Short mmCIF file of C-alpha atoms in Angstrom, two decimals:
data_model
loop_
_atom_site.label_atom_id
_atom_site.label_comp_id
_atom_site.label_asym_id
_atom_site.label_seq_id
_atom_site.Cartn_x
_atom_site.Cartn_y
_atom_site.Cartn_z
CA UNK A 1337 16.80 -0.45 -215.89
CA UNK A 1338 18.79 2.33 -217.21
CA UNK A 1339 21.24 5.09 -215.60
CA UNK A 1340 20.76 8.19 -215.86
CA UNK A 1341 24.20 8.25 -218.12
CA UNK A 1342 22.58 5.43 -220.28
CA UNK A 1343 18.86 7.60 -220.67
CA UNK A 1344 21.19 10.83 -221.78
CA UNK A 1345 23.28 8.92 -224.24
CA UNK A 1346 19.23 7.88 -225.48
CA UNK A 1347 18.28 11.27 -225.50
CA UNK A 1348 21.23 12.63 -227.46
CA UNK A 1349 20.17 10.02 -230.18
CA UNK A 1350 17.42 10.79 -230.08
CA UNK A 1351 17.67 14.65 -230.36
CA UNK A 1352 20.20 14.02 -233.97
CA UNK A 1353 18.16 11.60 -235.45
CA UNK A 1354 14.99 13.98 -234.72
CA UNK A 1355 17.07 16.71 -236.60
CA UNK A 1356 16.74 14.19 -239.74
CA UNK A 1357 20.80 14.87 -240.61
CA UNK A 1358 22.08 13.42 -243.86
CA UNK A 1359 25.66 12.14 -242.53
CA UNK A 1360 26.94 12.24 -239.43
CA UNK A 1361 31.06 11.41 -239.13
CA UNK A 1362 32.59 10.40 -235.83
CA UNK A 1363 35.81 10.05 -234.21
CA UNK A 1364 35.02 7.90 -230.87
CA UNK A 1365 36.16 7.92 -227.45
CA UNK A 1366 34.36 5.48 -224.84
CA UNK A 1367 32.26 8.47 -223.17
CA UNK A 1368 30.19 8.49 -226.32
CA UNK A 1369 30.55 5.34 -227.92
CA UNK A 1370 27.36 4.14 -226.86
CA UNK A 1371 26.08 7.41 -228.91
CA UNK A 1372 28.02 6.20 -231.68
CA UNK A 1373 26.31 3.00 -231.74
CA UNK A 1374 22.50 3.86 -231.20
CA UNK A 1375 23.08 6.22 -234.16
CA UNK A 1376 24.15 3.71 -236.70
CA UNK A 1377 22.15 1.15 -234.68
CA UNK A 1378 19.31 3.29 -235.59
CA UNK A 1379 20.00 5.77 -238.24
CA UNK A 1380 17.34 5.43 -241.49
CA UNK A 1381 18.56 4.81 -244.78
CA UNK A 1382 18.71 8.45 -245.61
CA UNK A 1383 21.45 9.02 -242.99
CA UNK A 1384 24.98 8.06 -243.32
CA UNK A 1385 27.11 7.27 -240.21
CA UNK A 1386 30.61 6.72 -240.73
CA UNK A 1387 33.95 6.89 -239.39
CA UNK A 1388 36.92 9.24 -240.26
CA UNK A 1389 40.56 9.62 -239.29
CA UNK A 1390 40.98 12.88 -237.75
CA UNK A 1391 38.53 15.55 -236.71
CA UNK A 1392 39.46 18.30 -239.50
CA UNK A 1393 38.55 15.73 -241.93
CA UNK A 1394 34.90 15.48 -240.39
CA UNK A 1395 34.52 19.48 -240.85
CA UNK A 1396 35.41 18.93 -244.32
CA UNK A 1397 33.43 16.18 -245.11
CA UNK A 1398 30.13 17.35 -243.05
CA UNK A 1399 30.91 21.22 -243.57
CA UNK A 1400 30.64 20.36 -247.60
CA UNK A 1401 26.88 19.28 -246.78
CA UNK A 1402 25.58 22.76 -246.63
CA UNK A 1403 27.17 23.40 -250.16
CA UNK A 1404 24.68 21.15 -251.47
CA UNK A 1405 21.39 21.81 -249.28
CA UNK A 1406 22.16 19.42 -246.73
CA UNK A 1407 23.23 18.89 -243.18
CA UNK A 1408 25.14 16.86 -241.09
CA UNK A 1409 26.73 16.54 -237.54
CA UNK A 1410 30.00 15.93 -235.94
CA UNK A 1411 30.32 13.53 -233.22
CA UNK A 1412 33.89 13.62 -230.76
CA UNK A 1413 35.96 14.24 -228.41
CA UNK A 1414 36.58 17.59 -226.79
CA UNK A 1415 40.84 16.85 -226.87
CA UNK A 1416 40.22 16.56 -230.95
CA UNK A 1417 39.35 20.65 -231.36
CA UNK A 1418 43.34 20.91 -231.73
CA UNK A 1419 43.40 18.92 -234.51
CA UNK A 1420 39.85 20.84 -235.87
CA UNK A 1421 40.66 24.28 -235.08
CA UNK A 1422 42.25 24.93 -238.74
CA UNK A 1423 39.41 23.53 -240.44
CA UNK A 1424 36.83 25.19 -238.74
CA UNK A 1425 37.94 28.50 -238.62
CA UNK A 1426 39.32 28.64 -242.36
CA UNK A 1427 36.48 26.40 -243.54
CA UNK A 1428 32.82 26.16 -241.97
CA UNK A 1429 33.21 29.49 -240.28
CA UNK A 1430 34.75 31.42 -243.01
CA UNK A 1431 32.17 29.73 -245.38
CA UNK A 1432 29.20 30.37 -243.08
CA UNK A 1433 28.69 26.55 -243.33
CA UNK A 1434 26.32 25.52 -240.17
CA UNK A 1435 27.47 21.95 -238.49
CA UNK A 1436 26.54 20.74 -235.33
CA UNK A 1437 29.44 19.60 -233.07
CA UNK A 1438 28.77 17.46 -230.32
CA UNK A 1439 31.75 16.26 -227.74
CA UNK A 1440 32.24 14.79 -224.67
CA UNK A 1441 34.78 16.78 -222.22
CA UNK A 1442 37.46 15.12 -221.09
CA UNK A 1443 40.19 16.68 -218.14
CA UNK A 1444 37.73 17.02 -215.70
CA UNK A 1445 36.25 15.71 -213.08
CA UNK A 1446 36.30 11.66 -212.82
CA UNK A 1447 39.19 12.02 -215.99
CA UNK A 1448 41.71 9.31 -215.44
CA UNK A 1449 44.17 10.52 -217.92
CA UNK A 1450 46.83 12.77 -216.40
CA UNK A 1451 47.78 14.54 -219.33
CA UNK A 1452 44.46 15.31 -221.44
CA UNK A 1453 43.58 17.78 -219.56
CA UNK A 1454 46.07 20.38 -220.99
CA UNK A 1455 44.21 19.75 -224.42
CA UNK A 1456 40.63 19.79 -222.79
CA UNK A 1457 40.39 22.15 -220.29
CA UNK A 1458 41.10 25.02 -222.80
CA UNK A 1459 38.55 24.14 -225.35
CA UNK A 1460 35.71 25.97 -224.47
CA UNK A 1461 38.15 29.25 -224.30
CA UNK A 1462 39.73 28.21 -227.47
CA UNK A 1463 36.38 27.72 -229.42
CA UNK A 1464 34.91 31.59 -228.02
CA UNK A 1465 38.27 32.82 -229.47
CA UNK A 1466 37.85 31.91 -232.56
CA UNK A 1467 34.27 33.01 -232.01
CA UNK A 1468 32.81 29.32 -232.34
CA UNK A 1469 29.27 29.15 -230.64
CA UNK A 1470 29.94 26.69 -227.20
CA UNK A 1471 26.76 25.27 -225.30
CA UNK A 1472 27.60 22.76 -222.25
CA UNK A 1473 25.90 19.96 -220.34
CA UNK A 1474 26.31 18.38 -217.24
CA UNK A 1475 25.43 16.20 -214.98
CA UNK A 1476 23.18 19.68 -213.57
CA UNK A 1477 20.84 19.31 -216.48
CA UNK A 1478 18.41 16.70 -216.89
CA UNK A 1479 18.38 13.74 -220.00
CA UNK A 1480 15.83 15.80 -221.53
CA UNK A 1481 17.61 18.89 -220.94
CA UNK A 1482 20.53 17.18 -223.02
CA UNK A 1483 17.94 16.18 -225.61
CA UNK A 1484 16.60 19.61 -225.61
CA UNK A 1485 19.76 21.75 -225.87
CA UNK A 1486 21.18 19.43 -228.88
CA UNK A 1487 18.13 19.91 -230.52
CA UNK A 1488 18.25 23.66 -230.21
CA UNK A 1489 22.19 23.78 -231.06
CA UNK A 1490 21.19 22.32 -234.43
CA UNK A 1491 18.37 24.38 -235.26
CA UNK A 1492 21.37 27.24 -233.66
CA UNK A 1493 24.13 26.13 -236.27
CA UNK A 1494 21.36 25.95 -239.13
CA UNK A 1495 19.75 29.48 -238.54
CA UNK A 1496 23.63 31.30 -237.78
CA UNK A 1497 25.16 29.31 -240.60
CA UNK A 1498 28.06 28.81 -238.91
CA UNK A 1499 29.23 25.67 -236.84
CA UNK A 1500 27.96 24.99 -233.32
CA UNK A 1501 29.43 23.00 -230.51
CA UNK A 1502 28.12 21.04 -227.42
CA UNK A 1503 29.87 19.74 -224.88
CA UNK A 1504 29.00 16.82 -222.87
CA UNK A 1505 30.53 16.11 -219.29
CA UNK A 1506 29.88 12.66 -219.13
CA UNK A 1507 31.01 12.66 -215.10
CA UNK A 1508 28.17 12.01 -212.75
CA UNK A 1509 28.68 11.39 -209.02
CA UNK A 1510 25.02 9.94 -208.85
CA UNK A 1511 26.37 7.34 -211.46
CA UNK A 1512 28.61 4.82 -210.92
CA UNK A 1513 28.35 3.91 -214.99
CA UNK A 1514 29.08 7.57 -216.26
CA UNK A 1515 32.92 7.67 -217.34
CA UNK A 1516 35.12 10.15 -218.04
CA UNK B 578 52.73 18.92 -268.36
CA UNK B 579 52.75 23.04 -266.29
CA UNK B 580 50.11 22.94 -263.61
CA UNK B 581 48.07 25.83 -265.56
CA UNK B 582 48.18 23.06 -268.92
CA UNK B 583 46.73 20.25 -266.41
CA UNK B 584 43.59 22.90 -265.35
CA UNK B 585 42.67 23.77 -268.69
CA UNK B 586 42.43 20.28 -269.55
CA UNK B 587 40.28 19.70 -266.48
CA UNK B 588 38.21 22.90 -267.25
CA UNK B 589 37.31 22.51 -270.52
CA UNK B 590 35.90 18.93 -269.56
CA UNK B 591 33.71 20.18 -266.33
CA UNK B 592 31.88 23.43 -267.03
CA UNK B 593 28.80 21.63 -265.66
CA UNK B 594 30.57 19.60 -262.64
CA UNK B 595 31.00 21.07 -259.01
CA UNK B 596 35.09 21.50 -259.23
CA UNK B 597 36.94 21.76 -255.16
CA UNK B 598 40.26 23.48 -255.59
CA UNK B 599 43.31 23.13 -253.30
CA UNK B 600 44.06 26.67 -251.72
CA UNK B 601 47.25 28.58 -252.71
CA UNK B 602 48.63 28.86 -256.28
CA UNK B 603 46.45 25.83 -257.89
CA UNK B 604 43.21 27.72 -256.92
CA UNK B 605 44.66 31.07 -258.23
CA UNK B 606 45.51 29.59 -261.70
CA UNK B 607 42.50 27.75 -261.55
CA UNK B 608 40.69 31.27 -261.58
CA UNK B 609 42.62 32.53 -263.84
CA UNK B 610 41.96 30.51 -266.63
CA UNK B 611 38.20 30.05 -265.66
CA UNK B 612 36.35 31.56 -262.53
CA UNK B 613 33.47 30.18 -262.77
CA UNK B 614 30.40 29.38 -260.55
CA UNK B 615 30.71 25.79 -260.24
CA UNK B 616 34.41 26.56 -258.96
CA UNK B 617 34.85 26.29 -254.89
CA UNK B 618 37.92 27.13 -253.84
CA UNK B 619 39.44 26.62 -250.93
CA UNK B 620 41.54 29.68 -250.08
CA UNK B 621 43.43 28.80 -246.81
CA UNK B 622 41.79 25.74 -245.92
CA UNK B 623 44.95 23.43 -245.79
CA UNK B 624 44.45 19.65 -246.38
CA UNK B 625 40.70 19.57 -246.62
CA UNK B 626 40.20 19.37 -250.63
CA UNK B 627 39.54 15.38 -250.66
CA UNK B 628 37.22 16.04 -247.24
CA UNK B 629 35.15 18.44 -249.12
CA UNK B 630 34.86 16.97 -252.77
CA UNK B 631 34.08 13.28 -250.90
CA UNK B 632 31.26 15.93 -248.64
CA UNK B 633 29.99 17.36 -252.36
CA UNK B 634 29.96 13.75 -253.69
CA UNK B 635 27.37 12.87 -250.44
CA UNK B 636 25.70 16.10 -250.76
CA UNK B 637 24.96 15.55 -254.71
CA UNK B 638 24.26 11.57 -254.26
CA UNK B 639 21.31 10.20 -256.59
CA UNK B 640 21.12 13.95 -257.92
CA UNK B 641 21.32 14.95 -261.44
CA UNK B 642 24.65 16.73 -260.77
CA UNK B 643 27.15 13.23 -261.97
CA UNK B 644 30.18 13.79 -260.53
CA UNK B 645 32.29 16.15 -257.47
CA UNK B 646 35.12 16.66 -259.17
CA UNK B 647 38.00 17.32 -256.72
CA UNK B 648 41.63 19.22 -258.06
CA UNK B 649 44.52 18.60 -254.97
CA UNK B 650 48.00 18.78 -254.47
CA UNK B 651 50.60 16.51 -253.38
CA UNK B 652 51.22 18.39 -250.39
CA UNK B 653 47.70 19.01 -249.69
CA UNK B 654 46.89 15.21 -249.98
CA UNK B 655 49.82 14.56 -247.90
CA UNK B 656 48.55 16.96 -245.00
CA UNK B 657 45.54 14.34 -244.70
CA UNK B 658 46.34 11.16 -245.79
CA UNK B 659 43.72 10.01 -244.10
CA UNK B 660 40.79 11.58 -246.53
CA UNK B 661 41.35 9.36 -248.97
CA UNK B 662 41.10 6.38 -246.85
CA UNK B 663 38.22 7.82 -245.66
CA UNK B 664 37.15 8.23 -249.97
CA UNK B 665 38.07 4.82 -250.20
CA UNK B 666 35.61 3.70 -247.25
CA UNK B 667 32.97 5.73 -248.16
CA UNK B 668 33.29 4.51 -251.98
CA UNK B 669 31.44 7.73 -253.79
CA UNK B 670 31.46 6.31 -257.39
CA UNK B 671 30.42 10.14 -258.03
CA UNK B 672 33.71 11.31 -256.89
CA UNK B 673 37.12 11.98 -258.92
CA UNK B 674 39.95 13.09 -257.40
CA UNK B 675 42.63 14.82 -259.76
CA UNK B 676 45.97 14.50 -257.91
CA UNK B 677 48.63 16.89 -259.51
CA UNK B 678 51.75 16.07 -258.48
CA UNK B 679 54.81 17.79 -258.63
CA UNK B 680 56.56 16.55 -255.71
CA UNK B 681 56.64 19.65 -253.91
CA UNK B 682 55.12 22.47 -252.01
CA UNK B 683 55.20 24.56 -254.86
CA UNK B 684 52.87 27.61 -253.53
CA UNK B 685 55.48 27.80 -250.27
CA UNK B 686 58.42 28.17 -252.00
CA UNK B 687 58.90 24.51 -253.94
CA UNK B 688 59.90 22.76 -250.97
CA UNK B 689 59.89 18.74 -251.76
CA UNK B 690 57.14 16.79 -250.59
CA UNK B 691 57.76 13.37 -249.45
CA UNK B 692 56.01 12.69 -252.93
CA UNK B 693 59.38 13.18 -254.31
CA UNK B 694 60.15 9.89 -252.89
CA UNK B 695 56.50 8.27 -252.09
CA UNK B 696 53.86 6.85 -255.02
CA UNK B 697 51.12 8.60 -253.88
CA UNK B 698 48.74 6.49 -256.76
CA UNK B 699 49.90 3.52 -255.25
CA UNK B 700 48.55 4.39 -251.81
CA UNK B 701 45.40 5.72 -253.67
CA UNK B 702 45.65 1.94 -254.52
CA UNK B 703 45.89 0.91 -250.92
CA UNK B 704 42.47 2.65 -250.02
CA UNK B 705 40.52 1.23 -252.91
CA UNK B 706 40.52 4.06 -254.88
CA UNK B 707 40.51 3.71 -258.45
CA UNK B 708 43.63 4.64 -260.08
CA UNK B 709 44.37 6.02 -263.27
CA UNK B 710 47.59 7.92 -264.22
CA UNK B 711 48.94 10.76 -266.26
CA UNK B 712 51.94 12.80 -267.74
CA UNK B 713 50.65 14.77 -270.23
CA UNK B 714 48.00 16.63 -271.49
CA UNK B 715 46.57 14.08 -273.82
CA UNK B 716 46.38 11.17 -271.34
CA UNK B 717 44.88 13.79 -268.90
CA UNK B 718 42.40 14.46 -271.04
CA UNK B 719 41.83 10.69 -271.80
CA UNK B 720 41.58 9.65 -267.93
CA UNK B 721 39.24 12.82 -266.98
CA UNK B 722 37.20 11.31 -270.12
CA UNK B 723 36.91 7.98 -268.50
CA UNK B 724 36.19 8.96 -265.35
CA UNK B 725 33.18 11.20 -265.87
CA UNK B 726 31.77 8.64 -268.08
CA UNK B 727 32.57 5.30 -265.77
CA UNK B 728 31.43 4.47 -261.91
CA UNK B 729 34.45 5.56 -259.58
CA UNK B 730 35.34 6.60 -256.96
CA UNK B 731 38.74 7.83 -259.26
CA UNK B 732 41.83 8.75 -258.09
CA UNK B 733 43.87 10.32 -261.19
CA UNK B 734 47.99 10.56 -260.80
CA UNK B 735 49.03 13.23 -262.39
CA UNK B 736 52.30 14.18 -263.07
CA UNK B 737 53.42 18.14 -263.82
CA UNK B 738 56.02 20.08 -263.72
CA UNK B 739 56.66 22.14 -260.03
CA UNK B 740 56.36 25.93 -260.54
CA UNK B 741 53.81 28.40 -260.68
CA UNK B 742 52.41 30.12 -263.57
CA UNK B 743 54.02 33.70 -263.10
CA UNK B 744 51.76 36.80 -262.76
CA UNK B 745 49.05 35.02 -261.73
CA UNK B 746 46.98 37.25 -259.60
CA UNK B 747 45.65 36.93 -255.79
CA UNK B 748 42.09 35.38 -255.22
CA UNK B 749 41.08 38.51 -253.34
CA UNK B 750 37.42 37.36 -252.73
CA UNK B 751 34.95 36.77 -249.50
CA UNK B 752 34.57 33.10 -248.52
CA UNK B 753 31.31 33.80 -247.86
CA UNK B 754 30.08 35.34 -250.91
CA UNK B 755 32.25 32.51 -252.65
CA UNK B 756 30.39 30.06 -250.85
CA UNK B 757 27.20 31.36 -251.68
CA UNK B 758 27.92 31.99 -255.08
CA UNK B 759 28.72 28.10 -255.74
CA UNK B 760 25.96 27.23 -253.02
CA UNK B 761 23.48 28.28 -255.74
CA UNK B 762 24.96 27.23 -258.22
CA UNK B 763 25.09 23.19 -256.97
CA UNK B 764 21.60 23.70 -255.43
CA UNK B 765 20.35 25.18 -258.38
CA UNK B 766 20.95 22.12 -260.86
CA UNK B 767 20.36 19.57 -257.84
CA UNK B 768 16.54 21.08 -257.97
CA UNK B 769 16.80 21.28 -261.90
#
């Protein structure tokens, strides 16, 4: 039997592999390592899941895609968009280079971490000011609602040509398995 | 070696080869003695040369296009180390990445790097790139040779003088026409 955390971490595979990227690059945090793992647990051999250092280095990597026809997707944690916020802005947006974004919030509710939240809780504000496209779920919206919405912020990034983020808030009251 | 003799080495070899530039004064000179469309350059995205050229070398994979050719900076490399582990991980043997090195930051005033004291081919080394290494025009020419002819992923050293080319004008140009411009060019001879 699954939780509801477990069935939207399923339905967020499922919504990027249904999207048929070519790479996706991750930097992991525990909220979304089971993500992490379904993809390259079931990614086909067209797709490329991989690690990288830093989150700037996944908008270069993934925002290159584009250059050559393709398309991939970034998957992270909210706290990294200080260390992206260069990249993106001088890079994918200037280039009009689409990417989908997806990352897990951290600072809020449930958040264990005293400090992160000085990083996290700005991010959505940070991303609109520098006019970066910002989509959020919760534990308000359904697993398919979360498979829906990261479906539609890919098609989003792809038809804008510009980069697109999600954010997930893991927390969940209902769920004593959801983490921050 | 100047910087501007190490990029018409690398252009006359790679008319036909999607070339990523490092922003700043190597992309300027790089212009300036060819602007061409399989040229992206990256005007004022700091540290992400290696990211993109190892992103081209996926995007062209099992294409006709052979190699991503990739032109950085000591500085630039040093901003994000961690790309060419990543290079190294990923093991694109489509990718070369032409390190010129002068040991500083020479588009910000020719600042040392901490190449001045730091092998930077010998960490290239460390992430299982493959390294060749170069001081002058001839062995420049030689490595670039090799590696556009043999499996990489290549990491060449090369070693130029700091300075910029004087009267070398601004890259005045919208990214996103620049984009476009070597969009269709790559996608162009990937459909070919």
């Amino acid at each position: 039997m699954s939780t509801t955390t477990q069935q939207r971490h399923k339905n967020v595979v499922e919504a990027v592999l249904g999207m048929d990227p070519d790479a996706v690059a991750y930097v992991p945090s525990n909220s979304i390592a089971a993500i992490i793992n379904g993809l390259i647990d079931n990614a086909g051999p067209d797709t490329r899941v991989f690690p990288v250092s830093r989150e700037e280095e996944a908008v270069g990597v993934i925002g290159a895609l584009p250059l050559a026809g393709k398309f991939g997707v970034i998957v992270m944690q909210d706290n990294g968009f200080g260390n992206a916020l260069t990249a993106l802005t001088t890079f994918a947006t200037s280039y009009h280079l689409p990417v989908l974004i997806l990352a897990n919030t951290r600072g809020g509710l449930g958040e264990y971490n005293s400090m992160i939240h000085s990083i996290s809780a700005p991010v959505p504000d940070m991303l609109r000011a520098a006019n970066i496209p910002v989509f959020g779920l919760d534990r308000r919206n359904s697993p398919e609602d979360w498979q829906a919405t990261v479906t539609e912020a890919g098609k989003h990034a792809r038809m804008t040509y510009r980069p697109v983020v999600v954010l997930m808030e893991f927390f969940d009251f209902n769920d004593k398995e959801s983490r921050a | 070696m100047k910087r501007i003799e190490a990029l018409r080495v690398i252009t006359e070899r790679t008319p036909d080869l999607p070339v990523t530039a490092t922003c700043a004064a190597t992309s300027r000179e790089l212009a300036a003695v060819a602007d061409r469309d399989n040229h992206l350059y990256l005007l004022d995205a700091m540290g992400l040369t290696v990211s993109v050229g190892t992103g081209v070398a996926l995007g062209i994979a099992g294409t006709k296009v052979s190699r991503s050719v990739v032109i950085d900076g000591d500085g630039s490399l040093l901003m994000n180390l961690g790309a060419a582990a990543t290079a190294g991980y990923l093991a694109p043997d489509n990718l070369v990445i032409l390190l010129l090195d002068n040991g500083v930051y020479a588009s910000t005033a020719g600042i040392p790097t901490q190449a001045e004291k730091l092998d930077l081919g010998a960490i290239a080394e460390s992430v299982r790139l493959k390294v060749l290494r170069a001081a002058d025009t001839t062995e420049l020419g030689n490595a670039l040779q090799r590696t556009l002819a043999e499996p990489g992923p290549w990491f060449v050293h090369v070693r130029i003088e700091p300075g910029n080319e004087p009267g070398t004008p601004l890259l005045l140009i919208d990214p996103v026409v620049h984009a476009d411009r070597f969009r269709r060019w790559l996608t162009d001879r990937i459909a070919a």
